[in-house]
Coordinates of C-alpha atoms and ligand atoms in Angstrom, one line a residue:
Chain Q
X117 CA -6.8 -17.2 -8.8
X118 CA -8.7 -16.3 -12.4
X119 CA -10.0 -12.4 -12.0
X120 CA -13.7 -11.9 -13.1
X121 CA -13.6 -10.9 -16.6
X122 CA -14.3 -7.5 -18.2
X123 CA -14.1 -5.8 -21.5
X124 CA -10.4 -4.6 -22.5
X125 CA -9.7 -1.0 -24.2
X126 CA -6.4 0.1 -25.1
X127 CA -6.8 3.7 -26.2
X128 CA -4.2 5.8 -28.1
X129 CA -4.0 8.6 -26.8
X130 CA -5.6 10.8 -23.0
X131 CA -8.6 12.2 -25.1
X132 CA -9.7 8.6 -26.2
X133 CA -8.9 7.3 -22.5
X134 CA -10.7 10.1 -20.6
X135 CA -14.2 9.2 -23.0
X136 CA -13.7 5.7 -22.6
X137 CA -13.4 6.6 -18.5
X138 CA -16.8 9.0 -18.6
X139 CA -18.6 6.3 -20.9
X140 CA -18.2 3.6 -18.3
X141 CA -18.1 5.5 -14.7
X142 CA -17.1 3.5 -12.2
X143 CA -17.6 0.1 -14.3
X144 CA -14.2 1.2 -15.4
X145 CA -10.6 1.3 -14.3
X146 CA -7.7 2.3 -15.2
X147 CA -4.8 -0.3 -16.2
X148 CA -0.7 1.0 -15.9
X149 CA 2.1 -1.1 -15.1
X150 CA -0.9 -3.6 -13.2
X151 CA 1.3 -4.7 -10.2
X152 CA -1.4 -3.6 -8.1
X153 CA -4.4 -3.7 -9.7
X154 CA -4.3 -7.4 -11.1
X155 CA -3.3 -8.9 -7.9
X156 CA -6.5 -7.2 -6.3
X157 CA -8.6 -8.5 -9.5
X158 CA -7.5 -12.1 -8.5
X159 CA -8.6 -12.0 -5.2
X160 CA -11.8 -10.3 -6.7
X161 CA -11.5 -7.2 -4.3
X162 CA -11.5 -5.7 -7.2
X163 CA -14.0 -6.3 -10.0
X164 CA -13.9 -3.7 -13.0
X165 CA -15.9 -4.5 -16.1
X166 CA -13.5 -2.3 -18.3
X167 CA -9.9 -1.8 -17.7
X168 CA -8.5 1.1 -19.8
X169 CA -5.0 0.2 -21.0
X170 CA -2.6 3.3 -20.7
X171 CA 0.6 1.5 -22.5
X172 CA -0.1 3.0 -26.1
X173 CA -0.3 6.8 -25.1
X174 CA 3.0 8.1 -25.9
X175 CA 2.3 11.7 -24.0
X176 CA 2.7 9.6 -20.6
X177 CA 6.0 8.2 -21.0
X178 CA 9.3 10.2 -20.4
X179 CA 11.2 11.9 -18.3
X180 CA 11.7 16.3 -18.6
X181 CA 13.2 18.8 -17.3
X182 CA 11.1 22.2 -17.0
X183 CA 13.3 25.4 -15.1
X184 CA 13.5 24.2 -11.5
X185 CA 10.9 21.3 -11.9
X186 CA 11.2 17.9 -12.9
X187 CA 8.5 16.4 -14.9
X188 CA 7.5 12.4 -14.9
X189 CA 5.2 11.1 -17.2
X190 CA 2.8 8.5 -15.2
X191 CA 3.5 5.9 -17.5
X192 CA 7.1 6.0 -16.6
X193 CA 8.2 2.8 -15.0
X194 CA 10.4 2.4 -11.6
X195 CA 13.2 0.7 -14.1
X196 CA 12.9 3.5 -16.4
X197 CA 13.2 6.1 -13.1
X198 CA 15.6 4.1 -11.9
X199 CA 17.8 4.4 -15.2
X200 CA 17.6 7.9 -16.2
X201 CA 20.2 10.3 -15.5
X202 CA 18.5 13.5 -15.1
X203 CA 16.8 12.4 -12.1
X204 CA 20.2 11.0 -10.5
X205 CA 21.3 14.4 -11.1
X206 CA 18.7 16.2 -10.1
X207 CA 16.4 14.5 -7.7
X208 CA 18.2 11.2 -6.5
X209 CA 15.9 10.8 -3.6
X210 CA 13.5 9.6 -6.0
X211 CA 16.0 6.9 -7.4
X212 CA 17.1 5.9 -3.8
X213 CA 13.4 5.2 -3.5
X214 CA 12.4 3.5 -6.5
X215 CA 15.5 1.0 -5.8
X216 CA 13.5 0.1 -2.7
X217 CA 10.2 -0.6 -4.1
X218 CA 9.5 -4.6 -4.9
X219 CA 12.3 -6.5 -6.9
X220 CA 13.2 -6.3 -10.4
X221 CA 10.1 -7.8 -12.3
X222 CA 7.8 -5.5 -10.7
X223 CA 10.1 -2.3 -11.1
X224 CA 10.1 -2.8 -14.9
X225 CA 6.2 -2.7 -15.4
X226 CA 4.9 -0.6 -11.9
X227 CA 4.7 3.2 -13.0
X228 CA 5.3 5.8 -11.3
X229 CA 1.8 7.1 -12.3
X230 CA 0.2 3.7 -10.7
X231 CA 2.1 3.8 -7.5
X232 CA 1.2 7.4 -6.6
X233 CA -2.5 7.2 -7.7
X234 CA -3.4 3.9 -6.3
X235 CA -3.8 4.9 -2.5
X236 CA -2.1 1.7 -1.0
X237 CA -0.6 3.5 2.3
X238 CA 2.2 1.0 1.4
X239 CA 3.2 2.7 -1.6
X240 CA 6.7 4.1 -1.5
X241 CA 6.3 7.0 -3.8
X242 CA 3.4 8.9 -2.0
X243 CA 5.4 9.5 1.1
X244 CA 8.4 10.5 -1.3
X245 CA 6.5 12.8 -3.2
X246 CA 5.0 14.4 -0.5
X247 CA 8.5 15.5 1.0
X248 CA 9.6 16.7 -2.4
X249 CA 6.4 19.2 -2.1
X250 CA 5.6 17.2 -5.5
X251 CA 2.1 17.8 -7.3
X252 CA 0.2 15.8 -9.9
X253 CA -1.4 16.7 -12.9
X254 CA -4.6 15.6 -13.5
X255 CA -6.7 15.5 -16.7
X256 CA -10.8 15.2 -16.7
X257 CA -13.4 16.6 -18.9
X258 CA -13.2 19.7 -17.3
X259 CA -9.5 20.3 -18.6
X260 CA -6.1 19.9 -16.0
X261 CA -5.7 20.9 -12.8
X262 CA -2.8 20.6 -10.1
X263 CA -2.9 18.6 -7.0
X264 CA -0.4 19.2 -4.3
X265 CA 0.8 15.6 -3.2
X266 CA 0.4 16.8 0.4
X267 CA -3.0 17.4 -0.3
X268 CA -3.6 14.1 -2.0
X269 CA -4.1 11.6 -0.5
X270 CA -7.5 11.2 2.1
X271 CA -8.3 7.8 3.2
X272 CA -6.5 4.4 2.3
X273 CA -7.4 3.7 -1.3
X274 CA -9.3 7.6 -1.2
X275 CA -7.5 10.2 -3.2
X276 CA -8.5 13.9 -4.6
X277 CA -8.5 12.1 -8.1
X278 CA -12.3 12.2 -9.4
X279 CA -13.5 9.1 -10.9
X280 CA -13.0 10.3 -14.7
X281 CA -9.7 12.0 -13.9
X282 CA -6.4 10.7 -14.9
X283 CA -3.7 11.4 -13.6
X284 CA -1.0 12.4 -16.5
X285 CA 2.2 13.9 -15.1
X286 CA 4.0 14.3 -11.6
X287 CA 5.6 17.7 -11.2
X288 CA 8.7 17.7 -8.7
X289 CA 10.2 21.1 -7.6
X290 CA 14.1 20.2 -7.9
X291 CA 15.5 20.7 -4.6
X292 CA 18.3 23.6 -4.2
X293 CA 21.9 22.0 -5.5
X294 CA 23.5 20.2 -1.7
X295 CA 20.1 19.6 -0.7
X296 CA 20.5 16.1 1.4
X297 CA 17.9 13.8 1.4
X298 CA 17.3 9.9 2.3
X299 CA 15.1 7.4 2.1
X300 CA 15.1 4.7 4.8
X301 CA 12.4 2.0 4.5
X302 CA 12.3 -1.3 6.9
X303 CA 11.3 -4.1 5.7
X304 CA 11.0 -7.9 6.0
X305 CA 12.2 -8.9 2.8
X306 CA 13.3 -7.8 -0.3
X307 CA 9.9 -7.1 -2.4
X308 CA 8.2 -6.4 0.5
X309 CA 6.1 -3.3 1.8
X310 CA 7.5 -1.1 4.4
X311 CA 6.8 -2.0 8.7
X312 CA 8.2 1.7 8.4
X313 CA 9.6 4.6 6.2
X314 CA 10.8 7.8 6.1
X315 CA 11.9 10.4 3.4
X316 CA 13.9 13.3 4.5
X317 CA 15.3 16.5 2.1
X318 CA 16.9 19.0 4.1
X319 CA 19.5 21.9 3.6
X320 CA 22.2 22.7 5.9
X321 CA 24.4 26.4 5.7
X322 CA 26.9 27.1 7.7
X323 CA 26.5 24.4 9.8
X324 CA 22.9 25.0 10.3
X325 CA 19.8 23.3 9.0
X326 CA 17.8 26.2 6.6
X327 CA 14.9 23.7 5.4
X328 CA 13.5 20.2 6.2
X329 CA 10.6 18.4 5.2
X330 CA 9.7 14.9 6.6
X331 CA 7.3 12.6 5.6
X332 CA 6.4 8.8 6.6
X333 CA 5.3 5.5 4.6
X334 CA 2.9 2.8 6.1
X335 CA 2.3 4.2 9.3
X336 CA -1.3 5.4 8.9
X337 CA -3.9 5.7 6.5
X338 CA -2.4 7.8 4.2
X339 CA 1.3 9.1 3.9
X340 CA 2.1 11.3 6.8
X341 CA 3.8 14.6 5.6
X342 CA 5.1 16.2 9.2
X343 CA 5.5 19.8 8.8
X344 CA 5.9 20.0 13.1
X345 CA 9.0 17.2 12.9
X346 CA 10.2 19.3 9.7
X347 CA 10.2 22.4 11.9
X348 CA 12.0 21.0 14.6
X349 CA 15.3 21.2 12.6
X350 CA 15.4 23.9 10.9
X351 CA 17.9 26.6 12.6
X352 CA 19.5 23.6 14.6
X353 CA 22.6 22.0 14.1
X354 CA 20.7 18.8 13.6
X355 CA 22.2 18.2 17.4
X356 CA 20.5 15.0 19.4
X357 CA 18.0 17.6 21.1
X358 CA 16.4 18.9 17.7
X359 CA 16.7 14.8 16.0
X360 CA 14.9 13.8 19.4
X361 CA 12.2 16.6 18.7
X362 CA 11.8 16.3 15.3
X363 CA 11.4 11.9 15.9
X364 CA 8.8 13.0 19.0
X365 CA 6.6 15.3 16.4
X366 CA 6.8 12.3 14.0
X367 CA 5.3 10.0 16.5
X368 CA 2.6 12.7 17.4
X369 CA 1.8 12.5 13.7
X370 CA 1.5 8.2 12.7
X371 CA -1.1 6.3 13.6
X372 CA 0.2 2.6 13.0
X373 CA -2.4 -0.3 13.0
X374 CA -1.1 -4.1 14.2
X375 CA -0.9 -6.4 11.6
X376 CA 1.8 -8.7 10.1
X377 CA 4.4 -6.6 10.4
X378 CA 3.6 -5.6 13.9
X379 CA 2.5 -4.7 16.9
X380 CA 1.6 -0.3 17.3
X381 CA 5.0 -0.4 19.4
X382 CA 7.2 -1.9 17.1
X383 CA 6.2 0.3 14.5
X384 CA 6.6 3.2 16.3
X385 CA 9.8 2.1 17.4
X386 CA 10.7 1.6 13.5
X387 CA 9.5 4.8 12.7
X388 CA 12.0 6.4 15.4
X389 CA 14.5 4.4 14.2
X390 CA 13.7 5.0 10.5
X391 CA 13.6 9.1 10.8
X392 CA 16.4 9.3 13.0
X393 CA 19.1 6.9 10.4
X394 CA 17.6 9.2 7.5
X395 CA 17.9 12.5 9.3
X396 CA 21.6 11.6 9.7
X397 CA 22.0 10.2 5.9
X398 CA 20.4 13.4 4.7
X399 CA 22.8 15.4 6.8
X400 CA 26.1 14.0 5.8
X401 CA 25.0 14.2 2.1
X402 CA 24.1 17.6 2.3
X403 CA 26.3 20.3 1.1
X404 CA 28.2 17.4 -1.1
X405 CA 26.5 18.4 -4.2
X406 CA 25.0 15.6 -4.3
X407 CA 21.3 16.8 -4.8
Chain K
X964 CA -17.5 -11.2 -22.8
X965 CA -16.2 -10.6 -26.1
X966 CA -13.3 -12.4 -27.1
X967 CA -10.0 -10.6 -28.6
X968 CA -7.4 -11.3 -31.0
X969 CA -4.2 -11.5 -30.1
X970 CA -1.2 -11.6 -32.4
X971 CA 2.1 -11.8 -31.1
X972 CA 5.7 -13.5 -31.0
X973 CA 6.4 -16.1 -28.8
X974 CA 10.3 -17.5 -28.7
X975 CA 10.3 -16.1 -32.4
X976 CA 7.3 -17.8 -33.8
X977 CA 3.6 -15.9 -34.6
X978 CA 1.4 -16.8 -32.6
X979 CA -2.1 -15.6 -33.2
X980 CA -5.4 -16.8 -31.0
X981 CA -8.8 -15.8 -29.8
X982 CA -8.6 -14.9 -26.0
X983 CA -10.8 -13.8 -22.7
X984 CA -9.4 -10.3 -21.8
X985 CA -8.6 -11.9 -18.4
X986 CA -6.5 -14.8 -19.7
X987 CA -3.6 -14.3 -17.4
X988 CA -0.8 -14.8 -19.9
X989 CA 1.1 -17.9 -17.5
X990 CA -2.1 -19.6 -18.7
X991 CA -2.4 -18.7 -22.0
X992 CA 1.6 -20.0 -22.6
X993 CA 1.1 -23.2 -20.5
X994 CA -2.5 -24.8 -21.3
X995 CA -3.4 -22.7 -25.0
X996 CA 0.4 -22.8 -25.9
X997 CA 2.1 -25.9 -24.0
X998 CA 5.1 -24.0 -23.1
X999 CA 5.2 -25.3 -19.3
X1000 CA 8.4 -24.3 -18.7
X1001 CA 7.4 -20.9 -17.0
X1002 CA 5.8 -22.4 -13.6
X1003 CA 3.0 -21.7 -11.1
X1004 CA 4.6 -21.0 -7.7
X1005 CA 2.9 -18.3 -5.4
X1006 CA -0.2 -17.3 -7.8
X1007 CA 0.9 -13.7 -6.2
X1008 CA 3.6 -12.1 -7.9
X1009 CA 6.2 -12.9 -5.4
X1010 CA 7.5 -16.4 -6.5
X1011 CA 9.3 -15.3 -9.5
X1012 CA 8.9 -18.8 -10.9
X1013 CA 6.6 -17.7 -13.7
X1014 CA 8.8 -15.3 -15.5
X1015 CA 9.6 -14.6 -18.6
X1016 CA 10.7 -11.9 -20.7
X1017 CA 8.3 -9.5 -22.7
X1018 CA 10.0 -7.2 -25.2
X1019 CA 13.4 -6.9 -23.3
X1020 CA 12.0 -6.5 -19.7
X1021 CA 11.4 -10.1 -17.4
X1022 CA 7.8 -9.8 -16.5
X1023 CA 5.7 -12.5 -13.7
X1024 CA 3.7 -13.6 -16.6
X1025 CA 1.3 -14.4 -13.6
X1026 CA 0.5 -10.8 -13.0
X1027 CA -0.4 -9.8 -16.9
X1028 CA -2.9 -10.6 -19.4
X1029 CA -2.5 -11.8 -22.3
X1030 CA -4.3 -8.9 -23.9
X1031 CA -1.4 -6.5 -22.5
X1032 CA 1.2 -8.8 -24.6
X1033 CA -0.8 -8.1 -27.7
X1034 CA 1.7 -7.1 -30.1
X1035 CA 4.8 -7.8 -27.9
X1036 CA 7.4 -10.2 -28.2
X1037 CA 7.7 -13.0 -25.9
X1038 CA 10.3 -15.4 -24.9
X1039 CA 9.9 -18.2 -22.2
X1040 CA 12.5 -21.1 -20.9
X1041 CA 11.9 -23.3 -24.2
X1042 CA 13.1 -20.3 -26.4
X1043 CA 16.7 -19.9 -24.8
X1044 CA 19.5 -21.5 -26.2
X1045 CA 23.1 -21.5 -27.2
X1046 CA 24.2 -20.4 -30.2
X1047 CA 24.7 -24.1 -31.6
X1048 CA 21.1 -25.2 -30.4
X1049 CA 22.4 -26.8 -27.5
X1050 CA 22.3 -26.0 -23.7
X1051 CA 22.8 -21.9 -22.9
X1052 CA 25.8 -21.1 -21.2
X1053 CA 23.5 -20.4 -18.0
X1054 CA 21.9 -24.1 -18.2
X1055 CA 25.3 -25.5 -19.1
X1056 CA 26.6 -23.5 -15.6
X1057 CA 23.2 -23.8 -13.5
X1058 CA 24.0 -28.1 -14.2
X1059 CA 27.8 -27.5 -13.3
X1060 CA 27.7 -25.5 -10.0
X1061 CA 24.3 -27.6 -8.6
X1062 CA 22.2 -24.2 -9.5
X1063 CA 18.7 -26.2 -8.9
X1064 CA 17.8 -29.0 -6.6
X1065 CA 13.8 -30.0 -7.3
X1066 CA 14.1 -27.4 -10.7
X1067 CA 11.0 -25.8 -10.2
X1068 CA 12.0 -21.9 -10.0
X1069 CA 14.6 -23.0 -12.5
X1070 CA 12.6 -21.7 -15.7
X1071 CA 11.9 -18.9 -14.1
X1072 CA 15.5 -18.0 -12.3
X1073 CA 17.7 -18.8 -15.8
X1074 CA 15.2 -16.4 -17.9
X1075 CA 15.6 -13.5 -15.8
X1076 CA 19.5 -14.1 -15.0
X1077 CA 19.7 -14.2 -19.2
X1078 CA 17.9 -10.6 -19.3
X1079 CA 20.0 -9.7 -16.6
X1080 CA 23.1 -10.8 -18.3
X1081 CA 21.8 -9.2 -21.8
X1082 CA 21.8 -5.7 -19.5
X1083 CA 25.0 -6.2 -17.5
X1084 CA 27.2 -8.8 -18.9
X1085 CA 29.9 -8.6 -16.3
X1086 CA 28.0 -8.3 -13.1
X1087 CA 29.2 -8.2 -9.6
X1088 CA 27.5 -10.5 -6.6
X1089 CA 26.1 -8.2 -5.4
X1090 CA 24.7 -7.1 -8.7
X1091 CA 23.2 -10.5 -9.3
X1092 CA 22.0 -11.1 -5.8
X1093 CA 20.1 -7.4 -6.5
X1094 CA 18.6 -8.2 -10.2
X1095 CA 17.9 -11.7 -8.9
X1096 CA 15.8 -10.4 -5.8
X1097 CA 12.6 -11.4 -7.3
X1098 CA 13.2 -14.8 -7.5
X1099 CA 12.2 -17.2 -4.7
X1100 CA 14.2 -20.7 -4.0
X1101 CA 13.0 -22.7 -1.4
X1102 CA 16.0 -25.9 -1.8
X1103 CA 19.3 -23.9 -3.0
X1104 CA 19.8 -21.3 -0.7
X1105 CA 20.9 -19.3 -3.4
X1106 CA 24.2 -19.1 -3.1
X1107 CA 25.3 -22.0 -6.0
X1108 CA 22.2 -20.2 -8.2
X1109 CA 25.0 -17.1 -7.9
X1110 CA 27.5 -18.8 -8.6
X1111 CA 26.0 -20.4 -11.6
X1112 CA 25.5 -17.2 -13.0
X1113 CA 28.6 -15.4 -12.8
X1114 CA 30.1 -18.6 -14.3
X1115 CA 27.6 -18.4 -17.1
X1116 CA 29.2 -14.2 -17.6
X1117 CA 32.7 -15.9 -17.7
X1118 CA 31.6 -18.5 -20.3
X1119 CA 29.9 -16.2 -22.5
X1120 CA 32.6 -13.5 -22.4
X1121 CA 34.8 -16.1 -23.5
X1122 CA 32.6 -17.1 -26.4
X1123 CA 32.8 -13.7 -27.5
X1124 CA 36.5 -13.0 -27.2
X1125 CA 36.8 -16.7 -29.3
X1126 CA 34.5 -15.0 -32.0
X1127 CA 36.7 -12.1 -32.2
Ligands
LIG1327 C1 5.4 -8.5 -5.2 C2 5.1 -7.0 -5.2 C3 5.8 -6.2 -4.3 C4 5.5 -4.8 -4.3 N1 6.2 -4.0 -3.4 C5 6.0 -2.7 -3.4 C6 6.8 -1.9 -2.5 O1 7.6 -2.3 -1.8 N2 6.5 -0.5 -2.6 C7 5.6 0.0 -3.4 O2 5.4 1.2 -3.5 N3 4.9 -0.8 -4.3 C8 5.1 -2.1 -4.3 N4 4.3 -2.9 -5.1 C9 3.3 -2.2 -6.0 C10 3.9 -1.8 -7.3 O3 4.9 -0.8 -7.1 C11 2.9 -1.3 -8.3 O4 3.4 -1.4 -9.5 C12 2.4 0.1 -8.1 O5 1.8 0.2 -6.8 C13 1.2 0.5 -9.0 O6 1.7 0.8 -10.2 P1 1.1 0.0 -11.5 O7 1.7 0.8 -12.7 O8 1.4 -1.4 -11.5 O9 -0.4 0.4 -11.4 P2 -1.7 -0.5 -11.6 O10 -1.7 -1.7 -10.8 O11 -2.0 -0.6 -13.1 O12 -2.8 0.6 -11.0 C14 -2.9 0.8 -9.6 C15 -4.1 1.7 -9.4 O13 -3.8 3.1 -9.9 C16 -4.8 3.4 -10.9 N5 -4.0 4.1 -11.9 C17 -2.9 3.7 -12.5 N6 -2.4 4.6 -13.4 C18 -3.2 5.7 -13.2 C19 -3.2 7.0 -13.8 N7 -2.3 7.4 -14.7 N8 -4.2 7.9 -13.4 C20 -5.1 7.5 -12.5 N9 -5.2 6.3 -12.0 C21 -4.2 5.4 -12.3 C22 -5.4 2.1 -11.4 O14 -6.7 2.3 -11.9 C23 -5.4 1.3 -10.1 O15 -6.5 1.6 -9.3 C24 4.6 -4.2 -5.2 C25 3.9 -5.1 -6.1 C26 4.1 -6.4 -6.1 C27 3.4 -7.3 -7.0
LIG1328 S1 3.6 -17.6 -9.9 FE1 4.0 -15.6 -10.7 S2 5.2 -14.7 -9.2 FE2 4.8 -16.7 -8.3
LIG1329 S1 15.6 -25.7 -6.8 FE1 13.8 -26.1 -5.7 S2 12.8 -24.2 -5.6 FE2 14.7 -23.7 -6.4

């Protein structure tokens, strides 16, 4: 499996990347971590004649904190996310998911940059980012501009991200202290995408859930943010009657294809599954201080 | 296509060479520099067998060029060794607890479980079984390949406490 070949550039810094991308159009692509890219350039589905290494540029590595938000360099690696203590602290749902994504070899060179902007309805990290009400910065010629991750992602492979745009950082609003949250993701084998995901952050008082936002991985085109399953929560006691609302809205949302991971039925049935175990996870974490 | 030039380390030598940009680096290591210890298993980053370890981090060499290494440092099966340029404490305990049966994800199983080990030098099972999980063995069954390994933290632990 030899991909076709095609010129290399490894710039230093966003300026010298973003010429390089409006020199070559859409002869070019953009090279992270490569854990998904190179595997489609061996079975020639994809066919770049310039790749545009991002490794050198210092300004898209590292982890911040920002007030209330949490900022991630795109060059960030799911090892380095995995490893850093601010984000333990203060957004752990992104390190429950990063722990699920792949194996160990892949973790240390896939970015987090890579996994969102690559479009693959089996990334992990869209469906996460989109329940954290994340956005993502994106540099073109034209300057930077914000993209909700809700408001992302449009087809599989089809994101808001214009062809000479790259995307630099990933902005997460750092959910309220005893927020709970979990990530549940079925799959057939370590390494492997999900048959079915879901991420859930929600906030209990009193007893009673205040907020909820749910969204799903692998279960249509794009990741499915559910604002209607969120809804269904929020003033219950997260009793069996709102969980069995909130999993119905879900369903109403997904639209699972058959393939090798299953038929519609069984995916839908995983997705049930999925959303209801995280929904409970969530709950007993929150108001522990744990988020 | 232009060719590039390449310098880097490779099991702490220089190596410097003219390459195609798409010159996976599994290929570049076995048929430019005849280290065929890292193998060719799946061909699609799942097998584990062609790993090795690029500055610090074990990489499927399968799924990066050799351009991206420019400048790194590289080390394969052929550069790991024990202290007195005999067997590594993980060979010495992969031959011990029957860690291998046909050998061939053996290259690429012992130089991830020595990055492993560098990182977390007393790991549990279930810390092994986890930093081991892209790693594919179709004879063992896996459990003598954990075993091997937390043999091999023993032994080194009790190099170190004999150096102290
Ligand atoms: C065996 C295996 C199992 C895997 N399992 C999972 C899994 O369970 N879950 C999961 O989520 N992923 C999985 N992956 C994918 C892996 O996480 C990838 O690393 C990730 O999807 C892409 O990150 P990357 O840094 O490797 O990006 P690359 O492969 O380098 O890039 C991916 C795409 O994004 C574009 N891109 C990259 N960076 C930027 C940027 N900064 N701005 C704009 N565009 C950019 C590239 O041009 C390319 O089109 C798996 C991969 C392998 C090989
Ligand atoms: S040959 Fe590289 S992962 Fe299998
Ligand atoms: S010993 Fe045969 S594949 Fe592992």
């Amino acid at each position: 499996m030899i991909p076709g070949n095609f010129a290399y550039h490894r710039p230093a810094d966003v300026a010298a990347a973003a010429r390089l991308l409006q020199e070559h159009g859409d002869e070019a692509q953009l090279l992270a971590g490569g854990h998904s890219l190179i595997p489609m350039m061996k079975l020639r589905m994809a066919q770049p004649s310039h790749l545009i290494d991002l490794q050198d540029i210092a300004g898209l590595k590292g982890i911040s904190r920002d007030g209330a938000r949490l900022v991630i360099g795109a060059m960030t690696t799911q090892h380095e996310l995995i490893g850093d203590a601010l984000v333990a602290a203060a957004v752990p749902l992104l390190r429950e998911a990063a722990l699920q994504i792949a194996d160990p070899q892949v973790r240390y060179v896939g970015t987090i940059g890579g996994n969102v902007a690559n479009g693959d309805p089996g990334n992990d990290m869209p469906g996460v980012m989109q329940c954290l009400d994340a956005s993502f910065e994106l540099t073109g010629p034209g300057g930077t501009r914000e993209v909700a991750a809700r408001a992302f992602y449009e087809a599989a492979f089809t994101t808001a991200r214009a062809e000479d745009e790259i995307l630099t950082r990933i902005i997460v609003p750092i959910p309220k202290p005893g927020s709970g949250y979990a990530y549940l993701k079925q799959k057939r084998k370590i390494g492997d995408y999900a048959t079915a995901a879901a991420a859930v952050l929600l906030a209990v008082e009193s007893g009673r859930c205040t907020s909820a936002a749910i969204a799903m991985t692998n279960l249509a085109a794009t990741p499915v943010f559910t604002e209607a399953a969120g809804a269904a929560l929020v003033g219950t006691t997260l009793d069996e009657a709102a969980v069995g609302a909130a999993v119905a809205a879900m369903l109403a949302a997904i639209d699972p294809a058959t393939d090798n991971r299953g038929p519609v039925e069984f995916k839908k049935h995983v997705a049930g599954l999925m959303l209801r175990r995280a929904i409970a996870e969530a709950a007993g974490r929150a108001g522990r201080g744990t988020a | 296509m232009d060719k590039l030039h390449v310098k880097l380390q490779v099991n702490g030598k220089p190596v410097e060479a003219l390459v195609e940009p798409r010159l996976l680096l599994i290929h570049f290591l076995r048929e430019e520099l005849g280290l065929t210890g890292p193998h060719i298993g799946c061909e699609t980053s799942h097998c584990g067998a062609c790993t090795v370890d690029i500055g610090g981090r074990s990489v499927k060499s399968c799924t990066v060029f050799t351009a991206q290494a420019n400048g790194a440092e590289i080390t394969t099966i052929e550069g790991i060794e024990g202290a007195d340029g005999g067997l590594h404490a993980l060979q010495e305990m992969f031959r011990e607890h029957h860690g291998l049966q046909c050998g061939f994800c053996t290259p690429g199983m012992i130089t991830r479980a020595w990055r492993l080990l560098e990182e977390n030098p007393d790991p549990s099972e279930a810390e092994i079984r986890q930093g081991m999980a892209g790693n594919l063995c179709r004879c063992t069954g896996y459990q003598n390949i954990v075993k091997a390994i937390r043999a091999a933290a023993d032994a080194r632990q009790a190099q170190q406490e004999a150096a102290e």
